[in-house]
CSV table of C-alpha atoms and ligand atoms in Angstrom, one decimal:
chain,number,residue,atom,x,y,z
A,9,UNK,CA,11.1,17.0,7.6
A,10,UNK,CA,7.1,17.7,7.9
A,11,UNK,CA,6.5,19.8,5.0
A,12,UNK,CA,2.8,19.3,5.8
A,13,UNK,CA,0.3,22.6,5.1
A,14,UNK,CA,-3.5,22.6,5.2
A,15,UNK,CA,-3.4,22.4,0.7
A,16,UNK,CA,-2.2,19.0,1.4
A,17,UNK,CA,-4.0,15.8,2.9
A,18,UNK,CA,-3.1,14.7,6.4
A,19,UNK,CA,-1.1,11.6,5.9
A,20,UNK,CA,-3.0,9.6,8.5
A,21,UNK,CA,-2.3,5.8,7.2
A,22,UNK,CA,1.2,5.0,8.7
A,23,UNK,CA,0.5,1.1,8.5
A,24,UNK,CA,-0.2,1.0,5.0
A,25,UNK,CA,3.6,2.5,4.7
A,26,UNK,CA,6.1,4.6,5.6
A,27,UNK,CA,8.3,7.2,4.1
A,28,UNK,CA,11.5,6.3,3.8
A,29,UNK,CA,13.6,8.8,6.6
A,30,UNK,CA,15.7,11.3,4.9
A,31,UNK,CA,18.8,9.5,7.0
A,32,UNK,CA,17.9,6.4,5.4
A,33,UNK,CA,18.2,8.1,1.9
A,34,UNK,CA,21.4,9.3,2.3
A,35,UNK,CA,23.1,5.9,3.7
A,36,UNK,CA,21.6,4.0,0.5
A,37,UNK,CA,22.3,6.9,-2.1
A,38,UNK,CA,26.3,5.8,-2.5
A,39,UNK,CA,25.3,2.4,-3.3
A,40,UNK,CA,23.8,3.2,-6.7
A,41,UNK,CA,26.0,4.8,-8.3
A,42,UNK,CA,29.7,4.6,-6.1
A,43,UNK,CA,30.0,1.5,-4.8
A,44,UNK,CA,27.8,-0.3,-7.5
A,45,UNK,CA,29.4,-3.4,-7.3
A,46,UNK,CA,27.6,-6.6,-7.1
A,47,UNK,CA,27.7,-8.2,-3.8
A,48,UNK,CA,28.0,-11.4,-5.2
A,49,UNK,CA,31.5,-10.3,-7.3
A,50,UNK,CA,34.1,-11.8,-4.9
A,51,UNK,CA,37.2,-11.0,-7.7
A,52,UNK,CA,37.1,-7.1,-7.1
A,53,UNK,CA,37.1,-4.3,-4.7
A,54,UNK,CA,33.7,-3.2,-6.4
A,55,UNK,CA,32.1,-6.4,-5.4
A,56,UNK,CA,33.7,-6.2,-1.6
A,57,UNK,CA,32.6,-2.5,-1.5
A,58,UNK,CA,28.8,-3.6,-1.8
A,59,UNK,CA,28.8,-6.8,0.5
A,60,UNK,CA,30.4,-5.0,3.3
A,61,UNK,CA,27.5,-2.4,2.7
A,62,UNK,CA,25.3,-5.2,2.8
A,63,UNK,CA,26.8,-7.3,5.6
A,64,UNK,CA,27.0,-4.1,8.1
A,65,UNK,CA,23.0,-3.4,7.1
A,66,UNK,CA,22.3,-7.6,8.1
A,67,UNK,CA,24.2,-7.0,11.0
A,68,UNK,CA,22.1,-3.8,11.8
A,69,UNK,CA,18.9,-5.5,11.1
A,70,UNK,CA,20.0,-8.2,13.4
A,71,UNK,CA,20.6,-6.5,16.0
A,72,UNK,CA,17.4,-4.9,16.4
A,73,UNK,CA,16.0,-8.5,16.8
A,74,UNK,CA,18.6,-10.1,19.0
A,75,UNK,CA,19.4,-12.0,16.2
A,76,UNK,CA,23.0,-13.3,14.7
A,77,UNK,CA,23.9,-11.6,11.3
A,78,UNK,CA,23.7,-15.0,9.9
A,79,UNK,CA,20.5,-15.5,10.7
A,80,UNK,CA,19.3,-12.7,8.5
A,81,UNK,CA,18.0,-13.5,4.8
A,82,UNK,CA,17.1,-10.6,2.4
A,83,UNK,CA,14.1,-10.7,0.4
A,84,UNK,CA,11.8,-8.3,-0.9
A,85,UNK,CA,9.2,-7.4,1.3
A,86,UNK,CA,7.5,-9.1,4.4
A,87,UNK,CA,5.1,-10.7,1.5
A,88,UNK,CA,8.2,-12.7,0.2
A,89,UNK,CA,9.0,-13.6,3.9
A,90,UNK,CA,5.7,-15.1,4.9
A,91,UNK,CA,5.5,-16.9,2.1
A,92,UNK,CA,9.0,-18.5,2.0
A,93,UNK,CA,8.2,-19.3,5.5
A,94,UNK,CA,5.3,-20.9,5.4
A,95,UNK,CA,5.9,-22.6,1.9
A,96,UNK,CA,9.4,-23.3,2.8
A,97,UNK,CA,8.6,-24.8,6.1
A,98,UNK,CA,6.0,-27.1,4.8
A,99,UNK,CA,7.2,-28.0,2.0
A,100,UNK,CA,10.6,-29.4,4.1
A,101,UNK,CA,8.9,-31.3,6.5
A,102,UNK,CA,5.6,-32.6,4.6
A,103,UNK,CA,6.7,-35.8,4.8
A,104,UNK,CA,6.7,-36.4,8.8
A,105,UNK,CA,4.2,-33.2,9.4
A,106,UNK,CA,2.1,-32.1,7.5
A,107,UNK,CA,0.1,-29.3,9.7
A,108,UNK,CA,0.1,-25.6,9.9
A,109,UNK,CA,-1.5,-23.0,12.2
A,110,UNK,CA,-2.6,-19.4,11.8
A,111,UNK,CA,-4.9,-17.0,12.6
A,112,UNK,CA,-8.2,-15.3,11.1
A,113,UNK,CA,-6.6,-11.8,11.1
A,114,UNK,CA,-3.2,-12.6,9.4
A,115,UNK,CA,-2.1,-10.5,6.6
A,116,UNK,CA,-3.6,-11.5,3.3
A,117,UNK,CA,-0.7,-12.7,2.3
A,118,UNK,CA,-0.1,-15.5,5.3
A,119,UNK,CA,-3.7,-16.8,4.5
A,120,UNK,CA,-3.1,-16.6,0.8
A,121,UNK,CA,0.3,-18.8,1.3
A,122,UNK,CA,-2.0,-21.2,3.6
A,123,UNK,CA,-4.9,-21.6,1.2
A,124,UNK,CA,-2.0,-22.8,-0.9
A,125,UNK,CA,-0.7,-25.2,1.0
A,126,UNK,CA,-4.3,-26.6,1.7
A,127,UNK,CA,-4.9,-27.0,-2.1
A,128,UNK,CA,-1.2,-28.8,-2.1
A,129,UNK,CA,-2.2,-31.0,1.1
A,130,UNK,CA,-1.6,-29.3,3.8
A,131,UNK,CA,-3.6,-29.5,6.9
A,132,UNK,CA,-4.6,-25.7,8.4
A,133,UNK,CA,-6.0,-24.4,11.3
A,134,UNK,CA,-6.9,-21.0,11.5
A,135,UNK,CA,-7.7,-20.2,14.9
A,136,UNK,CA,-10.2,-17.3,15.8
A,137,UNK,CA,-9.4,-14.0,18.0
A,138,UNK,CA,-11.3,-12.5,21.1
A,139,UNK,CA,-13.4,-9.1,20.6
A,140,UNK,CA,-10.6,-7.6,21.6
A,141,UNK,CA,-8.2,-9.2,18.8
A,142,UNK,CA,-5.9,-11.4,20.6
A,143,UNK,CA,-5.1,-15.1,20.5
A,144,UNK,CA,-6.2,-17.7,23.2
A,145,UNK,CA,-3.1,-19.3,24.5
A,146,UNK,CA,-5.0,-22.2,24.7
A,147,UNK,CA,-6.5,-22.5,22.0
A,148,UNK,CA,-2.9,-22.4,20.2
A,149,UNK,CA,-2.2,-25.2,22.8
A,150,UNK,CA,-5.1,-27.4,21.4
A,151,UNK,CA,-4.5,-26.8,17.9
A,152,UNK,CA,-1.1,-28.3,18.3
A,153,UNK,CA,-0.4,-32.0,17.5
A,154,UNK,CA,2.0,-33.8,16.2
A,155,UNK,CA,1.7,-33.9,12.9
A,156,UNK,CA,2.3,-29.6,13.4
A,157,UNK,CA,5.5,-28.4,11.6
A,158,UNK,CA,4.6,-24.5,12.0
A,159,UNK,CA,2.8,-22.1,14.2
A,160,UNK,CA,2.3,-18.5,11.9
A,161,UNK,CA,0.9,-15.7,14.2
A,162,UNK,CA,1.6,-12.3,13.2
A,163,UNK,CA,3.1,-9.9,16.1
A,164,UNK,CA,0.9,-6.2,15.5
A,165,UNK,CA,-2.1,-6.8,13.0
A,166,UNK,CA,-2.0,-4.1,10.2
A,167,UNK,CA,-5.6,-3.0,10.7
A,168,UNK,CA,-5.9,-2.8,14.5
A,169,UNK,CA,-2.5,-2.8,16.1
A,170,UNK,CA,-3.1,-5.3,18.5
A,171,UNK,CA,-0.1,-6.9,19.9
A,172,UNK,CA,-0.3,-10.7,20.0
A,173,UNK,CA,1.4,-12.9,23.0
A,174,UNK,CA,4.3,-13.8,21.4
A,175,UNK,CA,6.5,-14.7,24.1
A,176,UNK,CA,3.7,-17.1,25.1
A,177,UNK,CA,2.6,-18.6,21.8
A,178,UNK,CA,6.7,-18.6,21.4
A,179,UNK,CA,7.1,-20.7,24.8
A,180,UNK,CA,4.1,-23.3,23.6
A,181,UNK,CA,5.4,-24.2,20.4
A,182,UNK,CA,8.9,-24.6,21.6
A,183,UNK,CA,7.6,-26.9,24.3
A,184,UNK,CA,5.9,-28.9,21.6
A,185,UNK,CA,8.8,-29.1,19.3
A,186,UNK,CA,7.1,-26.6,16.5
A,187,UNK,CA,8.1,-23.7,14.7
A,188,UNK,CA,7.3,-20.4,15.7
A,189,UNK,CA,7.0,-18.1,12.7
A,190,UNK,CA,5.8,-14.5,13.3
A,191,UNK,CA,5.1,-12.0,10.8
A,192,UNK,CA,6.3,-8.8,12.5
A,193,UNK,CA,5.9,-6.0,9.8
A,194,UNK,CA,4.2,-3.6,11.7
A,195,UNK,CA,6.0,-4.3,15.1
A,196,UNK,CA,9.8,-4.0,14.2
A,197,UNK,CA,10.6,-1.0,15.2
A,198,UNK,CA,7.5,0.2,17.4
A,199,UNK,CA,8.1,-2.5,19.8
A,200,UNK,CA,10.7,-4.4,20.9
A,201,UNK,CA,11.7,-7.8,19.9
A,202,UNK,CA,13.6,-10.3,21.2
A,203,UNK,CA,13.9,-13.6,19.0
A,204,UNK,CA,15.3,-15.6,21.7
A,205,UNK,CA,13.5,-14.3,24.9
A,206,UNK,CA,10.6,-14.9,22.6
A,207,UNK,CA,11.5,-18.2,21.2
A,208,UNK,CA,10.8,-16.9,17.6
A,209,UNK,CA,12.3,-19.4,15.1
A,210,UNK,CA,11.4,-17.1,11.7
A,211,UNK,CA,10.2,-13.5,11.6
A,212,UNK,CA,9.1,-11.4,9.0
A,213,UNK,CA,10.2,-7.7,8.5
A,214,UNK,CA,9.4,-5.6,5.7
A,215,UNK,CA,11.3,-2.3,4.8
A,216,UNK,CA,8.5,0.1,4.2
A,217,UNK,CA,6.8,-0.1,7.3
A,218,UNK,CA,9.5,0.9,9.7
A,219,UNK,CA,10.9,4.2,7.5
A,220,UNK,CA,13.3,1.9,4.7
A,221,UNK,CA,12.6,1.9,1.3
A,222,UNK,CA,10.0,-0.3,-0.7
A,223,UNK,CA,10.7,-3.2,-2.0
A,224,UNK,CA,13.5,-5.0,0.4
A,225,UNK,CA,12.2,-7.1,3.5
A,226,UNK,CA,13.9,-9.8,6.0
A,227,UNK,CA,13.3,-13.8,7.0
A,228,UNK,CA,15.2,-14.1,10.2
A,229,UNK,CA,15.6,-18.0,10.5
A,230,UNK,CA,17.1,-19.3,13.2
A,231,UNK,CA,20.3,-21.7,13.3
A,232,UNK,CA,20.1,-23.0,16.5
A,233,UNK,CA,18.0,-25.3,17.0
A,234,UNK,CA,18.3,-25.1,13.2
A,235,UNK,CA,14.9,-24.2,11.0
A,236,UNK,CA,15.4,-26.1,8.1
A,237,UNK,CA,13.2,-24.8,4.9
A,238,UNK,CA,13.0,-25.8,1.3
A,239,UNK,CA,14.1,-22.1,-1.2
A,240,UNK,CA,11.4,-21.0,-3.4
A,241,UNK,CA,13.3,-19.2,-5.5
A,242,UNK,CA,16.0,-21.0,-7.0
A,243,UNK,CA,19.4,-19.7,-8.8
A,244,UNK,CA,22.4,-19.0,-7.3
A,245,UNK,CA,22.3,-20.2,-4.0
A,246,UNK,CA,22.7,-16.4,-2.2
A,247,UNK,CA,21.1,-16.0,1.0
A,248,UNK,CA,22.3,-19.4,2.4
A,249,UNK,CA,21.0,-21.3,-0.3
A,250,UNK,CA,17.5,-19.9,1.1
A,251,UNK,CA,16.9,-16.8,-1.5
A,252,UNK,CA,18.8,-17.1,-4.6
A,253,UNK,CA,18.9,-13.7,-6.8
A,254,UNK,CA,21.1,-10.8,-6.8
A,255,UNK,CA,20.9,-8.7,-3.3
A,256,UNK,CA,20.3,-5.1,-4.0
A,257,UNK,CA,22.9,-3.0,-1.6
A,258,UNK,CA,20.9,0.3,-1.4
A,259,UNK,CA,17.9,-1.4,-0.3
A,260,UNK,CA,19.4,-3.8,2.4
A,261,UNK,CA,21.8,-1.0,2.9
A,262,UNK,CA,18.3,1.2,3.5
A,263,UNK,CA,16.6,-1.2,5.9
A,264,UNK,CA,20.2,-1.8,7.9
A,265,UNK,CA,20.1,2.4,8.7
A,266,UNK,CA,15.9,1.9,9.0
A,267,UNK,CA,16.6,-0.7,12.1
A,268,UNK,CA,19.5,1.4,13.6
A,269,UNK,CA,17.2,4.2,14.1
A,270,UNK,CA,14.4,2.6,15.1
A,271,UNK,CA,16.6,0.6,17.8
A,272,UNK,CA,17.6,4.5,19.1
A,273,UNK,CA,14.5,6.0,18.6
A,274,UNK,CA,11.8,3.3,19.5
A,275,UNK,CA,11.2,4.4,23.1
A,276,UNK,CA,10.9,8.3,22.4
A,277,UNK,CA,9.2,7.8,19.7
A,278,UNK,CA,6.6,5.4,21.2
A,279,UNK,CA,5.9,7.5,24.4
A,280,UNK,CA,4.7,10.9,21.7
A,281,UNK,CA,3.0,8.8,19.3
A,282,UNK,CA,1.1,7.8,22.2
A,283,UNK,CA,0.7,11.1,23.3
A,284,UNK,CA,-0.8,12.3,20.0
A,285,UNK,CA,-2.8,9.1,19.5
A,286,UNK,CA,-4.2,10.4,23.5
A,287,UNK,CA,-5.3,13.5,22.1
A,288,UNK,CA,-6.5,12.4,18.5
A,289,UNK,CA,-9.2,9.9,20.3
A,290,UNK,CA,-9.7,12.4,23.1
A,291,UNK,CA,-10.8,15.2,20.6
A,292,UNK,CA,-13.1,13.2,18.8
A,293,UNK,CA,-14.6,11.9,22.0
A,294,UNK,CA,-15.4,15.3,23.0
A,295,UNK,CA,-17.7,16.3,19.9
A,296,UNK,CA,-18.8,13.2,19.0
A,297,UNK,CA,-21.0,10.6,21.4
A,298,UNK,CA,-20.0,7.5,19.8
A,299,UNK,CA,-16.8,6.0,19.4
A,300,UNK,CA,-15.7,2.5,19.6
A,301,UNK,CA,-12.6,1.3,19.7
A,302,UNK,CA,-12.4,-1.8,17.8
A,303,UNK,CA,-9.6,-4.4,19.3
A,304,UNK,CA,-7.4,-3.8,22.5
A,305,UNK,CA,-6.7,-0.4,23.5
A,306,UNK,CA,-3.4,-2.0,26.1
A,307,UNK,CA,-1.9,-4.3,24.1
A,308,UNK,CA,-1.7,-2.2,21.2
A,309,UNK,CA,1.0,0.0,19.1
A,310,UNK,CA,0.5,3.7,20.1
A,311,UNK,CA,0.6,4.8,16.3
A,312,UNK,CA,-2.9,2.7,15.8
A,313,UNK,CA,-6.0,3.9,16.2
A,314,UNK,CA,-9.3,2.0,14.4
A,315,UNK,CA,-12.4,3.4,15.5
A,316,UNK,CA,-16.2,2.8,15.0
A,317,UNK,CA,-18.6,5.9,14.4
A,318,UNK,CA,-22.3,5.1,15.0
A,319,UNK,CA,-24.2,4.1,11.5
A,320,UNK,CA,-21.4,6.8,9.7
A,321,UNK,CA,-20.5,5.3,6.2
A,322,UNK,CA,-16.7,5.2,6.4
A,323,UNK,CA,-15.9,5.1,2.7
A,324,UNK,CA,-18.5,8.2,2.3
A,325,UNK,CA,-16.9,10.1,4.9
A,326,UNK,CA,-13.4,9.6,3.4
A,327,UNK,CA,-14.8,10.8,0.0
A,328,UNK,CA,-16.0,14.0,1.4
A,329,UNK,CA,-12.4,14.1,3.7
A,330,UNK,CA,-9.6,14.0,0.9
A,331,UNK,CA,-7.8,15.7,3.2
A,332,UNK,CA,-7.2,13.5,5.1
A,333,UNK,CA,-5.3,10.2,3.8
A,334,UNK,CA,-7.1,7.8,6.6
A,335,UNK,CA,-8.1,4.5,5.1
A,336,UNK,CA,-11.1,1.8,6.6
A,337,UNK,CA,-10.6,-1.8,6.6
A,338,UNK,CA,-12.6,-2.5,3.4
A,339,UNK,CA,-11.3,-3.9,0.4
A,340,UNK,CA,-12.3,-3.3,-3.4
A,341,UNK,CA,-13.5,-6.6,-4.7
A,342,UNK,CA,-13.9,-6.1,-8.5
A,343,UNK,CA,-17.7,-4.3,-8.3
A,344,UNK,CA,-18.1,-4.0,-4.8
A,345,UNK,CA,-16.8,-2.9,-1.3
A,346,UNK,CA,-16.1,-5.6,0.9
A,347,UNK,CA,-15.9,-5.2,5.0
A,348,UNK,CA,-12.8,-6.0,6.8
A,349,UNK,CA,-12.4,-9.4,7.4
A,350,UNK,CA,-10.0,-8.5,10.2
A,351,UNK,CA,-13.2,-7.1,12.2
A,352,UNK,CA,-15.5,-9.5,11.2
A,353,UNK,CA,-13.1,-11.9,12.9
A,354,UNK,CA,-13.6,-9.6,16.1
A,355,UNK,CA,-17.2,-9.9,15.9
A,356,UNK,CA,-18.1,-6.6,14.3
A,357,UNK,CA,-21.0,-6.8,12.4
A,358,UNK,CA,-21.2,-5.6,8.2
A,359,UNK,CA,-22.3,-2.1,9.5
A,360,UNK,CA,-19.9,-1.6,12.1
A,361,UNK,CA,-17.4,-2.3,9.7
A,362,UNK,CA,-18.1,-0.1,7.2
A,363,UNK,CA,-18.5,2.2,9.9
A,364,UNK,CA,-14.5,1.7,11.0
A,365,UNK,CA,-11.5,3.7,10.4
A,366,UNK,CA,-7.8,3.0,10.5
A,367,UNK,CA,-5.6,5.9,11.7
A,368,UNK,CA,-2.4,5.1,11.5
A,369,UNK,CA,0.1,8.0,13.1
A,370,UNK,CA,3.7,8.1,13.3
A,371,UNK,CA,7.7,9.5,12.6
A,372,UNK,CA,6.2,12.9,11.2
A,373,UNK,CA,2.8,13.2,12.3
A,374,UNK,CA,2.4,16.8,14.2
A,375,UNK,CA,0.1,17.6,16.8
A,376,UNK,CA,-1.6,20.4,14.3
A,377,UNK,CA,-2.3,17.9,11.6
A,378,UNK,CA,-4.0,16.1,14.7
A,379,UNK,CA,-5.9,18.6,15.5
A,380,UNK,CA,-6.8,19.4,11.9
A,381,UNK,CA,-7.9,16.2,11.5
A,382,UNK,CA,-10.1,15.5,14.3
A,383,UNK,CA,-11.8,19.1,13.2
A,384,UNK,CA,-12.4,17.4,10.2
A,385,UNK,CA,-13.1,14.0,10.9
A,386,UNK,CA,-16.4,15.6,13.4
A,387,UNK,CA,-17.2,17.9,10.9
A,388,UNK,CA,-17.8,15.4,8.2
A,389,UNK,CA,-19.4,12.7,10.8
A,390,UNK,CA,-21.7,15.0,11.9
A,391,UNK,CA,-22.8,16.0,8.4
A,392,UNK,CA,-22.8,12.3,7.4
A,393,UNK,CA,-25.2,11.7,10.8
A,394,UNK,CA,-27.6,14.4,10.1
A,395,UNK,CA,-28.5,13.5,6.7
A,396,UNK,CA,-29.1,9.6,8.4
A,397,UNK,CA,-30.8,11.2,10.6
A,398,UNK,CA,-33.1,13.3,7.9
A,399,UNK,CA,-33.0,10.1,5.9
A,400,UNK,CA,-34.4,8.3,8.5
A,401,UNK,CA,-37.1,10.2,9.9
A,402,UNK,CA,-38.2,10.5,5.9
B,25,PLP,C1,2.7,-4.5,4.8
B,25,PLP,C2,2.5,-5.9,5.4
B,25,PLP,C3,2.9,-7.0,4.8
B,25,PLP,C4,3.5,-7.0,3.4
B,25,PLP,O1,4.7,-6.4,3.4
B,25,PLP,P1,5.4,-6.0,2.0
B,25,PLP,O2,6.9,-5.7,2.4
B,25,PLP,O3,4.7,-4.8,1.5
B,25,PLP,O4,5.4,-7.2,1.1
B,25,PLP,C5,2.8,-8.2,5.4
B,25,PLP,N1,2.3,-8.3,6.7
B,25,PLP,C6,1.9,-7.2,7.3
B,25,PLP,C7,1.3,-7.4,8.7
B,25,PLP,C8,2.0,-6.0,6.8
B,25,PLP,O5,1.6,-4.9,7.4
């Protein structure tokens, strides 16, 4: 499957997405063009053909979770999912509760969905992380009250693969009589997950980070105790009366095969990304004096490294390195560059941000593209810290 030679860039950035496994391909390819049908047609083989497709991929999906099949509603990406989960949830119960809790180093799109809610409303805490990433237990404790419909703490963070409690935050809020939501798009499938050992009570899964295609993504909500949420999409009531629209079989069909693999191939797959990730921060360590990692190096996906190079320029070094498709935590905010906000939260400072990058490795990634690109990577920071270095002294 790795087709990769040194003419083409390193693909280094596994949590910004995934290629979609050649296995997946095939299992979606007869539902574009042989069984067609609409899942929703219930008069005609055509339509059958395409809901079984779809009901074996929920089934799939939910097993990978420890969830029942109908627990499982389709959407289109973990984005979707967060926000019918936090909108949906508040919006049910503003009446009697009116509070919601996250966290500082959410995915933009769970603090996006909450500044919405606080313009509607909505009360919101967004509780701070250790240097090292994670939640405090108790402060989750203290932030709960009763006026608390929803607890929203994402499972791996995107930028530092940190792995939050969730079997502990999960315990807390079901004490307390709050929902549990957890936005799990970049742990499905790199760690495993157990919705009920965890008391999870809606999770968020997105296609394109676990080797599915783009575009489909998953709310688990659970049934029992029930989760009750108000749709934001409305039409035809599919998806339980939770997500109305048209399903699109090759795509739930896609992220059905996605979870079935990464149910078989989690463990083995885990134990040599960790190997590689071993050597990758081993390598640099041995040329290069200064490297931090930023957030927990335990509790942490193997297939995440972010790292911190003394004074380096990270955006610099990636310009000079377009061989390597590595990204840093920065965003592009119309005219300027922006630090992370995910390592702020840690503590970093502007400069050690900008000095960070996220490596993301996984399904494909070769020990000779690792060792290519830690040959590169202290190539290009020690080029970057000899002309600070000249710079300086000037
Ligand atoms: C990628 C990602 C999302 C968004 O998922 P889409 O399916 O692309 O909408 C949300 N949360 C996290 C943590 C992610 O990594």
């Amino acid at each position: 499957m790795n087709t990769w030679t040194p003419d083409s860039p390193v693909y280094l950035d596994y949590q910004a997405t995934t290629p979609t496994d050649r296995r997946v391909v095939e299992a979606m390819l007869p539902f574009f063009n042989e069984k067609f049908g609409n899942p929703h047609s219930d008069s005609h083989a055509f339509g059958w053909q395409a809901e079984a497709g779809v009901e074996e991929a929920r089934a799939k999906v939910a097993d990978l979770i420890g969830a029942e099949t109908r627990e499982i509603v389709f959407t289109s990406g973990a984005t979707e999912s967060n926000n019918l989960a936090l909108k949906g949830v508040a919006d049910f119960h503003r009446q009697r509760r009116n509070h919601v809790v996250t966290c500082l180093t959410e995915h933009k799109c769970v603090l996006e969905a909450a500044h919405r809610l606080e313009g509607q409303g909505i009360d919101v805490t967004y509780l701070p992380v250790g240097g090292d990433g994670l939640i405090d237990l108790e402060q989750v404790s203290n932030a709960l009250g009763d006026k608390t419909a929803l607890v929203s703490i994402m499972a791996v963070n995107n930028e530092i693969g940190v792995i939050q409690p969730l079997a502990e935050i999960g315990a807390l809020c079901r004490d307390r009589g709050v929902y549990f939501h957890t936005d799990a798009a970049q742990a499905v499938g790199k760690i495993p997950l157990d919705v009920n050992a965890m008391s999870i009570d809606l999770m968020s899964i997105s296609g394109h980070k676990v080797y599915g295609p783009m575009g489909v993504g998953v709310l688990y909500v659970r049934r029992r105790p029930r989760v009750r949420l108000t749709a934001q999409i409305d039409g035809g009531g599919q998806e339980r009366g939770m997500r109305s629209g048209t399903l699109a079989p090759p795509l739930c069909v896609g992220l059905g095969e996605a979870c079935a693999i990464a149910g078989r191939e989690m463990k083995d797959e885990a134990e040599r990304l960790g190997l590689l990730r071993d050597r990758l921060l081993d390598g640099l360590r041995k040329h290069i004096a200064d490297v931090t990692v930023n957030g927990d190096m335990e509790r942490r996906i193997p297939g995440n490294l972010n790292l911190a190079f003394d004074r380096i320029d990270a955006n610099a070094l990636l310009k000079n390195a377009k061989d390597l498709a590595i990204s840093t935590g920065s965003a592009c905010m119309s005219a300027s560059i922006e630090p992370s906000y995910v390592l702020h939260a840690l503590g970093l400072d502007d400069s050690r941000a900008f000095a960070s990058l996220r490596i993301g490795l996984g399904r494909y990634t070769t020990e000779e593209e690792v060792d290519y690109a830690v040959g590169r990577l202290v190539e290009e920071i020690k080029r970057l810290g000899k002309a600070a270095a000249i710079a300086g002294a000037a």
